[in-house]
C-alpha positions as MATLAB code, in Angstrom:
seq = 'MDQKKEQQVGNENRKDEQLESFRKQNTGPDKAMEDVNGTKVANNQKTLRAGKRGPLLMQDFHFYKKQSHFSRERIPEKVVHARGFGAYGDFELYESMKDYTVAGFLQEPGTKTPVFVRFSNFIGNRGSKDTAVDIRGFAVKFYTEEGNYDSLSLQFPVFILADAMKFADVTHAAKPNPRTHIPQATVAHDNFWDYVVSNPESAHMVMWVMSMRGRPRSWRMMEGYPINTFRFVNESGKSTFFRLVWKPKLGVHSLLLDEANLIGGVDPDFHRRDIIEAIENGAYPEYELGVQLINEEDELKYDFDILDDTKLWPEEEIPAKIIGKLTLNRLMDNFFAEEEQSAFNPANLVPGIEFSNDPVLQGRSFAYRDTELYRQHSANYEELPVNRPLKQATNNQRDSYMKYPIDTDPVHFHNNSQAGNTPAEVSPEEGGYENYPKSVEGHVTREHPSDSFSDYYTQARAFWNSLSMPEKQDLVESFSYHVGSVKSKELRQKAVEMFANVDSGFAGMLAENIGVKPPQNTNVENDKSYPSLSQLNSPHSAMTQKVAVLIGNEFDGKEVRDTLDVFEQSGVVFELIGEKLGPVICSKGNEFEIDKAFLTVHPVLYDAIYVVGGSAGNQMLFDQHISDFVRMQYMHMKPIGVAASGVQYLLNTEDNNMDGVVVAEENGDFANQFINAIAQKRFWDRT';
ca = [
      42.188   -6.716   -4.015;
      40.779  -10.000   -5.377;
      40.219  -10.679   -9.075;
      36.513   -9.907   -8.991;
      37.103   -6.505   -7.408;
      39.852   -5.702   -9.903;
      37.386   -6.407  -12.685;
      34.807   -4.125  -11.086;
      37.207   -1.226  -10.590;
      38.312   -1.402  -14.212;
      35.034   -2.214  -15.923;
      33.791    1.307  -16.672;
      34.466    0.810  -20.415;
      33.237   -2.769  -20.662;
      29.772   -1.811  -21.910;
      31.262    0.392  -24.612;
      33.534   -2.472  -25.655;
      30.525   -4.769  -25.855;
      28.566   -2.267  -27.955;
      31.488   -1.924  -30.368;
      30.787   -5.390  -31.757;
      27.286   -4.250  -32.740;
      28.230   -0.931  -34.356;
      27.916   -0.773  -38.137;
      29.289    1.837  -40.559;
      27.236    2.251  -43.755;
      29.028    5.216  -45.312;
      32.497    5.614  -46.734;
      34.431    5.541  -50.028;
      34.495    1.746  -50.161;
      30.812    1.245  -49.262;
      28.664   -0.086  -52.130;
      24.879   -0.035  -51.698;
      23.360   -3.457  -51.104;
      19.848   -4.549  -50.220;
      19.088   -6.536  -47.048;
      19.886   -9.731  -48.933;
      23.364   -8.508  -49.845;
      22.562   -7.861  -53.536;
      24.257   -4.756  -54.945;
      21.779   -2.050  -55.961;
      22.249   -0.379  -59.387;
      19.389    2.165  -59.122;
      17.989    3.431  -55.846;
      16.169    6.473  -57.269;
      13.601    5.240  -59.788;
      11.071    2.421  -59.719;
      10.821   -0.246  -62.405;
       7.947    0.482  -64.830;
       6.339   -1.085  -67.883;
       7.363    1.581  -70.364;
       8.311    5.193  -69.664;
       4.669    6.134  -68.955;
       3.579    2.746  -67.698;
       2.653    1.310  -64.276;
       5.013    0.024  -61.609;
       6.022   -3.612  -61.987;
       5.550   -5.909  -59.010;
       8.869   -7.559  -59.845;
      10.723   -4.439  -58.601;
      11.996   -6.213  -55.504;
      14.442   -3.358  -54.715;
      11.513   -0.980  -54.271;
       9.460   -3.540  -52.336;
      12.269   -4.252  -49.873;
      13.036   -0.555  -49.397;
       9.425    0.569  -48.960;
       8.249   -2.352  -46.830;
      11.146   -1.812  -44.428;
      10.386    1.912  -44.246;
       6.714    1.179  -43.519;
       7.793   -0.807  -40.469;
      10.538    1.444  -39.088;
       8.603    2.582  -36.038;
       7.580    0.548  -33.033;
       4.696    1.514  -30.733;
       5.653    4.375  -28.451;
       5.505    3.890  -24.718;
       2.092    4.616  -23.199;
       3.828    6.826  -20.644;
       7.319    8.327  -20.784;
       7.132    8.186  -24.579;
       9.373   11.219  -25.105;
      12.867   10.445  -23.902;
      16.587   10.808  -24.460;
      19.529    8.773  -23.214;
      23.243    8.994  -22.492;
      25.983    6.692  -21.237;
      28.345    7.179  -18.323;
      29.615    5.527  -15.183;
      28.812    5.325  -11.513;
      31.756    5.565   -9.107;
      31.323    4.311   -5.556;
      32.645    6.637   -2.813;
      31.823    4.536    0.244;
      31.324    0.819    0.734;
      27.813   -0.385    1.539;
      28.886   -3.929    2.446;
      27.459   -3.531    5.962;
      24.029   -3.282    4.330;
      24.141   -5.253    1.064;
      26.034   -7.919   -0.829;
      25.423   -6.088   -4.139;
      28.824   -6.351   -5.826;
      28.936   -2.859   -7.343;
      28.403   -1.346   -3.871;
      31.278   -3.134   -2.111;
      34.611   -1.527   -2.960;
      35.201    2.277   -2.983;
      36.487    3.316   -6.393;
      34.448    0.704   -8.247;
      33.152    2.116  -11.522;
      30.034    0.641  -13.086;
      28.950    1.548  -16.637;
      25.438    2.982  -16.890;
      22.842    4.052  -19.419;
      20.450    6.808  -18.317;
      17.141    7.728  -19.940;
      15.367   11.019  -19.170;
      11.716   11.236  -20.181;
       8.382   13.057  -19.944;
       5.359   11.187  -18.594;
       2.326   12.643  -20.399;
       3.136   13.770  -23.929;
       3.653   11.672  -27.021;
       6.992   10.997  -28.664;
       6.832   14.298  -30.587;
       5.753   16.595  -27.756;
       7.821   19.346  -26.136;
      10.558   18.888  -23.549;
       9.492   21.757  -21.266;
       5.926   20.666  -20.485;
       4.785   20.874  -16.857;
       5.058   17.173  -16.208;
       6.423   14.220  -14.272;
       9.893   13.329  -15.549;
      11.656   10.011  -15.560;
      15.300    9.522  -14.598;
      15.979    5.839  -15.293;
      19.438    4.382  -14.646;
      20.580    0.996  -15.940;
      23.669   -0.234  -14.058;
      25.623   -2.803  -16.101;
      27.046   -4.625  -13.074;
      29.179   -7.773  -12.994;
      26.206   -9.612  -11.455;
      23.694   -8.556  -14.098;
      21.745   -5.407  -14.880;
      20.250   -3.380  -12.053;
      17.577   -0.874  -13.116;
      16.762    2.078  -10.870;
      13.782    4.104  -12.107;
      13.362    7.587  -10.670;
      11.101   10.622  -10.957;
      12.107   14.217  -10.233;
       9.858   14.143   -7.143;
      10.164   11.982   -3.998;
       6.463   11.086   -4.038;
       3.986    9.466   -6.412;
       0.418   10.350   -7.358;
      -1.101    7.074   -6.173;
      -0.591    4.579   -3.370;
      -1.652    1.411   -5.166;
      -0.777    0.166   -8.652;
      -4.440   -0.628   -9.359;
      -5.002    3.071  -10.133;
      -2.116    3.503  -12.549;
      -4.203    3.025  -15.707;
      -6.824    5.449  -14.371;
      -4.490    8.341  -13.620;
      -2.762    7.847  -16.977;
      -6.065    7.924  -18.833;
      -7.031   11.048  -16.908;
      -3.777   12.849  -17.702;
      -3.701   11.952  -21.391;
      -5.543   13.967  -24.081;
      -9.333   13.822  -24.228;
     -10.280   10.539  -25.966;
     -12.779   12.309  -28.265;
     -10.651   15.249  -29.415;
      -7.125   14.034  -28.538;
      -6.268   17.430  -27.070;
      -4.624   18.981  -25.148;
      -1.181   17.491  -25.716;
       1.445   17.185  -22.957;
      -0.433   19.135  -20.291;
      -2.757   18.478  -17.357;
      -4.579   21.796  -17.876;
      -7.908   20.093  -18.607;
     -11.037   18.748  -16.917;
     -10.257   15.030  -16.950;
      -7.054   15.321  -14.962;
      -8.507   17.634  -12.311;
     -11.610   15.457  -12.047;
      -9.248   12.606  -11.179;
      -7.363   14.747   -8.660;
     -10.410   15.941   -6.719;
     -11.875   12.407   -6.810;
      -8.664   10.776   -5.544;
      -7.288   12.866   -2.685;
      -4.129   10.771   -2.246;
      -2.934   12.665   -5.354;
      -2.733   15.961   -3.400;
       0.908   15.687   -2.339;
       2.372   14.866   -5.745;
       0.174   17.425   -7.507;
       1.739   20.069   -5.257;
       5.169   18.974   -6.511;
       4.086   18.832  -10.176;
       2.610   22.323  -10.022;
       5.693   23.685   -8.251;
       8.917   24.760   -9.937;
      10.032   21.110   -9.743;
       7.601   20.343  -12.569;
       9.610   22.648  -14.888;
      13.331   21.812  -14.573;
      15.793   24.209  -16.224;
      17.736   21.187  -17.410;
      17.957   17.455  -16.787;
      21.406   18.361  -15.447;
      19.687   20.394  -12.705;
      17.006   17.894  -11.696;
      16.920   15.476   -8.775;
      15.863   11.862   -9.224;
      13.938    9.786   -6.682;
      13.061    6.098   -7.291;
       9.994    6.794   -4.990;
       9.681    3.114   -4.020;
      10.892    1.443   -0.848;
      13.391   -1.390   -1.365;
      15.455   -3.617    0.927;
      19.181   -4.059    1.175;
      20.231   -7.524    2.395;
      23.752   -8.048    3.739;
      25.969  -11.115    4.037;
      24.418  -12.042    7.375;
      20.905  -11.924    5.931;
      20.029   -8.669    7.730;
      17.497   -6.482    5.923;
      17.496   -2.655    5.819;
      14.814   -0.590    4.096;
      16.149    2.053    1.727;
      15.234    4.773   -0.722;
      17.600    6.545   -3.119;
      18.009   10.099   -4.386;
      20.156   11.476   -7.212;
      21.443   14.963   -6.368;
      22.758   17.069   -9.282;
      26.116   18.717   -8.595;
      24.812   21.914  -10.263;
      21.863   22.106   -7.866;
      18.118   22.005   -8.574;
      16.897   24.870  -10.752;
      13.787   25.527  -12.773;
      12.023   27.477  -15.477;
       9.222   29.916  -14.806;
       5.808   28.887  -16.134;
       5.884   31.567  -18.835;
       9.394   30.530  -19.871;
       8.465   26.852  -20.078;
       5.466   27.610  -22.287;
       7.455   29.888  -24.594;
      10.455   27.561  -24.881;
       8.118   24.707  -25.798;
       7.239   26.601  -28.953;
      10.619   28.186  -29.682;
      12.663   25.006  -29.101;
      10.650   21.845  -28.287;
      13.976   19.980  -27.957;
      15.344   22.358  -25.304;
      16.329   19.717  -22.717;
      17.732   17.327  -25.310;
      19.813   20.067  -26.910;
      21.045   21.174  -23.486;
      22.421   17.787  -22.479;
      23.883   17.116  -25.944;
      25.774   20.425  -25.880;
      26.956   19.825  -22.313;
      28.404   16.387  -23.079;
      29.909   17.509  -26.386;
      31.599   20.427  -24.599;
      32.979   18.226  -21.828;
      30.708   19.728  -19.152;
      29.613   16.245  -18.111;
      26.412   16.069  -16.044;
      27.148   14.791  -12.542;
      24.837   13.505   -9.814;
      25.705   12.199   -6.366;
      23.761    9.235   -5.052;
      22.180    9.554   -1.629;
      20.870    6.531    0.287;
      18.238    6.825    3.022;
      18.282    3.871    5.414;
      15.705    2.596    7.906;
      16.379   -0.431   10.107;
      13.760   -3.118    9.795;
      12.886   -2.823   13.469;
      12.152    0.912   12.939;
       9.610    0.318   10.164;
       6.661    1.625   12.217;
       8.319    4.421   14.235;
       7.462    7.308   11.873;
       4.273    9.342   11.515;
       3.984    8.090    7.920;
       4.082    4.580    6.463;
       7.437    3.917    4.814;
       5.650    1.728    2.222;
       3.418    4.609    1.100;
       4.724    6.188   -2.121;
       2.588    9.299   -1.661;
       4.831   10.129    1.335;
       8.432   11.282    1.252;
      11.164   10.360    3.704;
      12.262   13.796    4.995;
      16.042   14.108    4.828;
      15.977   16.069    8.066;
      14.622   12.943    9.789;
      16.239   10.240    7.600;
      19.501   11.671    6.213;
      20.585   10.892    2.657;
      24.022    9.273    2.961;
      26.091   10.199   -0.134;
      27.790    7.047   -1.417;
      28.783    7.691   -5.025;
      28.684    9.791   -8.166;
      27.081    9.302  -11.572;
      28.786   10.986  -14.546;
      27.265   11.096  -18.042;
      30.070   11.373  -20.562;
      29.028    9.763  -23.850;
      26.158   10.316  -26.258;
      24.357    7.549  -28.107;
      25.414    6.502  -31.611;
      21.861    5.841  -32.793;
      18.712    7.203  -31.163;
      16.379    4.402  -32.245;
      18.686    1.466  -31.604;
      19.707    2.702  -28.163;
      17.128    5.089  -26.713;
      13.914    3.910  -28.342;
      14.729    0.228  -27.838;
      16.042    0.691  -24.297;
      13.904   -0.971  -21.672;
      13.923   -0.571  -17.892;
      12.308   -2.753  -15.279;
      12.297   -2.276  -11.485;
      12.307   -6.079  -11.253;
      15.819   -6.160  -12.752;
      17.630   -6.657   -9.437;
      20.989   -8.019   -8.320;
      21.787  -10.021   -5.167;
      21.579   -7.829   -2.093;
      18.675   -5.678   -3.375;
      15.116   -6.845   -2.795;
      11.512   -5.663   -3.004;
       9.623   -4.407    0.001;
       5.844   -4.809    0.292;
       5.380   -1.333   -1.219;
       2.026   -1.745   -3.102;
       3.112    0.407   -6.065;
       6.440   -1.385   -6.400;
       4.693   -4.751   -6.357;
       2.575   -3.654   -9.335;
       5.477   -2.068  -11.194;
       7.413   -5.324  -10.994;
       4.838   -6.773  -13.410;
       3.942   -3.773  -15.571;
       7.282   -2.767  -17.065;
       8.219   -6.095  -18.603;
       4.672   -6.592  -19.831;
       4.818   -3.227  -21.619;
       8.026   -4.083  -23.462;
       6.737   -7.508  -24.488;
       3.938   -5.647  -26.271;
       6.054   -2.790  -27.666;
       8.897   -4.870  -29.036;
       6.879   -7.983  -29.928;
       9.438  -10.375  -28.518;
      10.642  -11.920  -25.317;
      14.140  -11.289  -26.696;
      14.147   -7.491  -26.238;
      16.675   -7.846  -23.413;
      19.166   -9.289  -25.913;
      19.231   -5.968  -27.786;
      22.663   -4.331  -27.404;
      21.557   -1.486  -25.144;
      19.655   -3.831  -22.839;
      21.920   -6.866  -22.624;
      24.054   -7.448  -19.527;
      27.846   -7.418  -19.696;
      27.961  -11.206  -19.713;
      26.078  -13.374  -22.173;
      23.127  -14.811  -20.250;
      22.901  -18.611  -20.198;
      19.495  -20.203  -19.634;
      16.896  -22.491  -21.189;
      14.727  -19.724  -22.713;
      14.307  -20.248  -26.453;
      12.876  -18.862  -29.688;
      10.337  -15.991  -30.058;
      10.567  -13.177  -32.600;
      13.992  -11.866  -33.675;
      16.044  -14.580  -32.025;
      19.438  -14.066  -33.616;
      21.907  -15.872  -31.292;
      22.089  -19.470  -32.528;
      21.669  -21.759  -29.522;
      23.441  -25.007  -30.433;
      22.500  -27.095  -27.383;
      20.355  -30.192  -28.099;
      18.978  -29.971  -24.540;
      17.070  -26.930  -23.293;
      15.205  -27.935  -20.174;
      15.756  -28.309  -16.456;
      16.231  -30.810  -14.794;
      18.237  -32.891  -17.276;
      20.800  -35.687  -17.240;
      22.075  -35.434  -20.832;
      23.929  -32.136  -20.211;
      24.817  -32.703  -16.582;
      21.802  -30.608  -15.557;
      23.396  -27.465  -16.996;
      23.022  -24.566  -17.124;
      23.233  -25.157  -13.404;
      21.646  -23.315  -10.523;
      23.994  -21.166   -8.439;
      23.955  -21.168   -4.656;
      23.536  -17.841   -2.813;
      27.083  -18.257   -1.474;
      28.353  -18.298   -5.074;
      26.273  -15.279   -6.151;
      22.860  -16.776   -6.898;
      19.925  -14.438   -6.249;
      18.069  -15.334   -3.067;
      14.838  -13.700   -1.961;
      14.744  -12.298    1.543;
      12.778  -14.686    3.813;
      10.428  -12.039    5.148;
       7.492  -13.102    7.292;
       4.136  -13.101    5.461;
       0.816  -13.668    7.214;
      -2.740  -12.387    7.299;
      -6.057  -12.646    5.508;
      -6.453  -11.912    1.803;
      -7.553   -8.273    1.650;
      -7.645   -5.116   -0.467;
      -7.063   -2.840    2.506;
      -4.187   -0.343    2.680;
      -1.153   -1.561    4.663;
      -1.919    1.022    7.391;
      -4.290    3.857    8.291;
      -1.624    6.475    7.564;
      -2.083    5.760    3.846;
      -5.315    7.753    4.237;
      -3.534   10.832    5.581;
      -3.548   12.779    2.338;
      -2.645   16.286    3.432;
      -0.145   16.344    6.313;
       2.951   15.957    4.133;
       1.462   18.123    1.385;
       1.171   20.896    3.960;
       4.770   20.320    5.078;
       5.811   20.805    1.454;
       3.902   24.123    1.338;
       5.463   25.194    4.634;
       8.934   24.411    3.261;
       8.693   26.661    0.211;
      10.144   30.162    0.069;
       7.830   33.055   -0.734;
       8.840   33.165   -4.441;
       8.188   29.427   -4.706;
       4.768   29.834   -3.072;
       3.872   32.658   -5.451;
       4.990   30.526   -8.388;
       2.895   27.600   -7.106;
      -0.223   29.781   -6.931;
       0.402   30.945  -10.491;
       0.916   27.393  -11.779;
      -2.248   26.095  -10.069;
      -4.182   29.100  -11.382;
      -3.010   28.407  -14.932;
      -3.843   24.700  -14.869;
      -7.050   24.676  -12.800;
      -8.102   27.907  -14.524;
      -8.112   25.975  -17.807;
     -10.772   23.599  -16.450;
     -14.141   24.349  -18.061;
     -16.300   22.918  -15.282;
     -16.829   25.478  -12.535;
     -17.873   22.649  -10.213;
     -14.484   20.930  -10.668;
     -12.649   24.232  -10.100;
     -14.570   24.689   -6.853;
     -13.792   21.129   -5.766;
     -10.097   21.717   -6.439;
     -10.159   24.813   -4.221;
     -11.882   22.910   -1.403;
      -9.436   20.004   -1.743;
      -6.305   22.151   -1.515;
      -7.732   24.188    1.338;
      -6.837   21.071    3.325;
      -3.216   21.880    2.471;
      -3.385   25.615    3.133;
      -6.538   27.716    3.303;
      -4.697   30.903    2.344;
      -3.255   29.232   -0.737;
      -6.687   27.913   -1.706;
      -8.206   31.350   -1.164;
      -5.759   32.949   -3.611;
      -6.476   30.153   -6.086;
     -10.242   30.689   -5.753;
      -9.885   34.405   -6.467;
      -7.806   33.716   -9.574;
     -10.089   31.087  -11.126;
     -13.498   32.637  -10.454;
     -14.990   30.433   -7.732;
     -16.060   30.919   -4.120;
     -13.543   31.052   -1.254;
     -12.992   27.647    0.374;
     -15.074   26.444    3.305;
     -12.453   23.902    4.417;
      -9.422   24.733    6.497;
      -5.971   23.225    6.418;
      -4.725   20.328    8.517;
      -2.576   21.132   11.520;
       1.083   20.657   10.694;
       3.835   23.180   11.372;
       6.694   21.028   10.097;
       8.907   22.326    7.328;
      11.988   20.855    5.679;
      14.676   23.176    4.240;
      15.809   20.414    1.864;
      12.546   20.800   -0.084;
      13.176   24.396   -1.140;
      15.114   24.943   -4.350;
      16.481   28.180   -2.965;
      18.609   26.063   -0.608;
      20.073   24.123   -3.529;
      23.666   24.741   -4.712;
      24.010   27.742   -7.023;
      26.758   28.041   -9.619;
      27.495   29.941  -12.817;
      28.900   26.744  -14.356;
      27.300   25.933  -17.739;
      24.797   28.791  -17.491;
      24.115   30.104  -20.986;
      24.630   33.815  -21.694;
      23.592   35.726  -24.820;
      26.116   38.450  -25.714;
      24.136   41.070  -27.668;
      26.667   42.854  -29.834;
      27.140   45.093  -32.867;
      30.094   47.130  -34.162;
      32.073   49.916  -32.475;
      32.255   48.613  -28.895;
      34.991   48.549  -26.278;
      36.906   45.437  -27.351;
      39.046   45.208  -24.198;
      36.070   45.265  -21.848;
      34.260   42.618  -23.858;
      37.352   40.402  -24.222;
      38.083   40.614  -20.485;
      34.476   39.712  -19.670;
      34.410   36.765  -22.058;
      37.679   35.513  -20.566;
      36.075   35.503  -17.099;
      33.088   33.635  -18.578;
      35.419   30.926  -19.876;
      37.308   30.695  -16.586;
      34.005   30.303  -14.709;
      32.583   27.648  -17.036;
      29.894   29.975  -18.402;
      28.669   29.143  -21.909;
      28.112   32.160  -24.144;
      26.977   32.939  -27.679;
      27.529   36.198  -29.554;
      24.202   37.337  -30.999;
      24.181   39.975  -33.692;
      22.399   41.487  -36.650;
      23.745   38.839  -39.023;
      26.396   36.127  -39.139;
      29.960   37.237  -39.753;
      32.447   39.475  -37.915;
      31.727   42.531  -35.744;
      34.516   45.062  -35.304;
      35.320   46.888  -32.065;
      36.474   50.511  -31.785;
      40.121   49.382  -31.888;
      39.652   47.341  -35.056;
      39.649   43.865  -33.483;
      37.070   41.380  -34.737;
      34.648   39.050  -32.939;
      32.712   36.365  -34.796;
      28.913   36.294  -34.424;
      27.563   32.836  -33.435;
      23.886   33.412  -34.161;
      21.686   36.097  -35.702;
      18.747   37.604  -33.807;
      16.433   36.018  -36.364;
      17.315   32.493  -35.178;
      17.202   32.904  -31.380;
      14.817   33.931  -28.604;
      15.449   35.525  -25.174;
      13.940   32.592  -23.235;
      16.705   30.284  -24.454;
      19.323   32.052  -22.296;
      19.958   32.180  -18.558;
      21.407   35.701  -18.697;
      22.319   38.416  -21.186;
      25.364   40.641  -21.615;
      24.263   43.809  -23.405;
      27.157   45.241  -25.405;
      25.214   47.096  -28.091;
      26.959   48.979  -30.873;
      26.221   50.038  -34.419;
      24.416   48.002  -37.079;
      23.240   48.271  -40.668;
      19.617   48.503  -39.597;
      20.091   50.319  -36.310;
      16.399   50.607  -35.495;
      15.779   46.856  -35.863;
      19.019   46.024  -34.021;
      18.011   48.253  -31.084;
      14.532   46.720  -31.049;
      15.973   43.197  -30.810;
      18.151   44.181  -27.858;
      15.256   45.962  -26.150;
      13.119   42.819  -26.538;
      15.863   40.710  -24.918;
      16.278   43.183  -22.048;
      12.538   43.436  -21.426;
      11.969   39.677  -21.334;
      15.064   38.887  -19.283;
      14.110   41.591  -16.808;
      10.528   40.261  -16.606;
      11.829   36.730  -15.937;
      14.103   38.031  -13.155;
      17.312   36.837  -14.834;
      20.768   38.428  -14.544;
      21.579   41.257  -16.935;
      25.108   42.540  -17.533;
      25.466   45.881  -19.292;
      28.638   47.036  -21.028;
      29.609   50.714  -21.029;
      28.409   50.846  -24.622;
      25.025   49.341  -23.745;
      23.655   51.574  -20.965;
      21.114   53.152  -23.337;
      19.125   49.896  -23.278;
      18.502   49.902  -19.501;
      14.912   49.912  -18.281;
      15.801   52.554  -15.726;
      12.553   54.056  -14.383;
      11.209   54.756  -10.917;
       9.226   51.502  -11.146;
      12.328   49.328  -11.746;
      14.739   48.698   -8.871;
      17.319   47.171  -11.270;
      17.983   44.261   -8.901;
      20.301   41.795  -10.664;
      21.434   44.327  -13.278;
      25.229   44.761  -13.254;
      26.710   47.742  -15.128;
      30.310   47.903  -16.381;
      30.554   51.685  -16.549;
      33.052   52.882  -13.884;
      33.037   49.392  -12.356;
      36.434   47.732  -12.175;
      34.955   44.503  -10.795;
      32.147   44.198  -13.350;
      33.006   40.724  -14.676;
      33.187   39.077  -11.239;
      30.020   40.805  -10.050;
      28.225   39.617  -13.167;
      29.456   36.038  -12.603;
      27.999   36.147   -9.072;
      24.707   37.387  -10.501;
      24.666   34.577  -13.072;
      25.230   32.065  -10.258;
      22.265   33.477   -8.311;
      20.062   32.833  -11.374;
      16.908   34.751  -10.288;
      16.332   38.049   -8.524;
      13.035   37.519   -6.787;
      12.910   41.021   -5.254;
      13.120   42.689   -8.645;
      10.417   45.264   -9.411;
];
C-alpha cells in the first residue's frame, strides 16, 4: 500500500486531532475569571453605580463587555433546516469504486474517512419540535485527504420541485402565514396546499411527506437520499451518472401521526435525545451507503428523466450497490460552535465527483454558499473548526470579517513572479480538480430538459401501489389531517381532484373525510410497484427499542430479572417506571431501582411496555397510570408484555383480539416471545 493510502486507512481520528487544538476549557480549580481582554474580573455579579441607590456608571467596562457579547451571541438561523443536531463518526469503504471514480476516499477497501453529520427539519424554526411531519435533512461532510466532500440528503428519494427557480416559492408557502406567523412547523394550512394544487410536480414528494416516511421513529431509523444526479469520473475520463442512498442498519421505522403530535408536546427534543442516548450508550447509529449507477450512454433509456429530482430511481430497476458504512460514534463538544456554525454545500466536491445538468443541483450549487455568507457575515466561515478541511488550505483569498489566521505573504495574487507563482496550480494528474468535458449545445431556453419532467403522477402512483394496506390507511389519515386543516373548501376540492390522478379510490376516501365532493378525475395508468418503497419490507430488530417497565412492590423478582436479562442480551433499552423514585421490593425481598416516576414520563415515549404491576402507596393512582399506558400502547399497536403479576391490567374484551400482547403466565418462553414482538414493532391487525 502506498503512503497516501496508508494515510487514508489510518485517518479516521485526524479530524478529532485537528479539533483538539481549538478546544478550550474554562472551568477548573486553577481557572481565574478574565474578560475578553485578559483582565482578571473581581466582581461579576453587581454593576458599578454612583452610590448605593445611584445610576449605573458608563465606565463599568466589565458589564459592557459581558452584556454586549451576550446581545450578539446568536447568529441568524437558517431559512430552512433551522432546527438541527450533529454528530461525528467515520465512513468505512467496503468495496473500491476506482473503476468509476478517482475520488481518493473511494479507492481502497478499509479506508476510513472522518465525517460530521447534521440531521435537520426543513420547515420549523430553531425552537420547533423534532417530530413534526416534515422533510428532514441528512447532511454528511466527509473530511477527505483531497478536501471536504459534502453530501446533502433528505429522507425521501424525490424532491418537491424540478427547477431551483421555485425553491423560494415553496419555502414561503410552507412557512407560517406572513400575517400571523402561525402555524409553526406544519404544512396543515392553506398556503402550502395552494402551492401544491397550483404546482402539480409536487405530487410525488407530497405523497412521501404525508406517508410514514414524514414521521421517522428516530434519525437512526431513517434513510437518506441526496436526491440529485451527479457524475463519477474515472482515471480514463469516463463518466457514470450516480445517485446515493444511506440505509440504516436498524431499518426504516416511523411514528404514527397521533404519536408524532403527542411527542412534539411531551418531548420536543425526542430525536435529539434519542441519538444522544444511543451514542452515549455505545449503540452507535450505522448506515450503509448504496450507489446507483447509470452509464452515460443509458441516460435516455428509462421512462423517466434521470435529471428530474421529482422522480426516483427504482432500486428494482437500478440496484443500489452497497459500498461502505457510516458509523456515528462521537457527540459534539459545543452545540453552537459545531452544529450551529456547521455549513454544507453541494458544490464542495473532490476530484472524481462532478455535477450533472440536474436543474435543481445547478441552483443548489449557488444557494448554499450564498446562505452562509449572509448567516455568518464572512467569507471565512469555512475556516471555522467544524468546517475546515484536514489540511490548511493555501490560496490567495484574503481578509473579510473574523480573519484570524495571520497570512504573512507579501504577495497574494496570481500570476506572480515574486513568489515563483505560488501557491501553484495543480495538474489533474497530481490531484487538481478537473471538470468533466461534457458536450454543451443548444439555444438559450427556460424549457424543461425533457417532456417527462411534465409527467407528474406516474411515479406517485407507483409509490401508492408499493405501500402495504396499513401504510395506505396511514397515508389517508395523514392527508385528511393536513388537508382537513385547510380553511378554503375550494382548495380542499382541488387537492382531491389533484390526487385522484394518483389513485381515485384514495382521493375518494380523502374527499369523504374532509367534506368535499368525490373526485371527477381518475388515476393515471400504472401498475408498477416497488417492494423497496414499503417500510414493512425494511429490516426489523429489537435492538435499541425502548421499553417501559411498569412496576411496583410485591412482584415475582425472578421472572422480572430473567426478562430484563434477555432485554440486555438483545440490546433492548429499558427504564423502570414506578410511583416514585427509589427502590421497589419483590416478593422475595430483592430490590430494583426505579429510573423514572410516572409523573415525568408519557406512554408515547416508549416503543413497548412490560406490565409488571404490584403494590403502591396510592394504589388507585398507580393502577390508573398503568391503565393509561396499556390503553395508549394498545391503541398505537405497540408490543405489550404482561408479567404474571400484571394480568389484571389487560384490555381483554370481545372487541380486542390481543394481537401483539405477550403474557408470562404459564409461558416458559415469555421473554423470547416478547423480544420477537418488540422487533415486529407494530401489530397492524390488532382490534
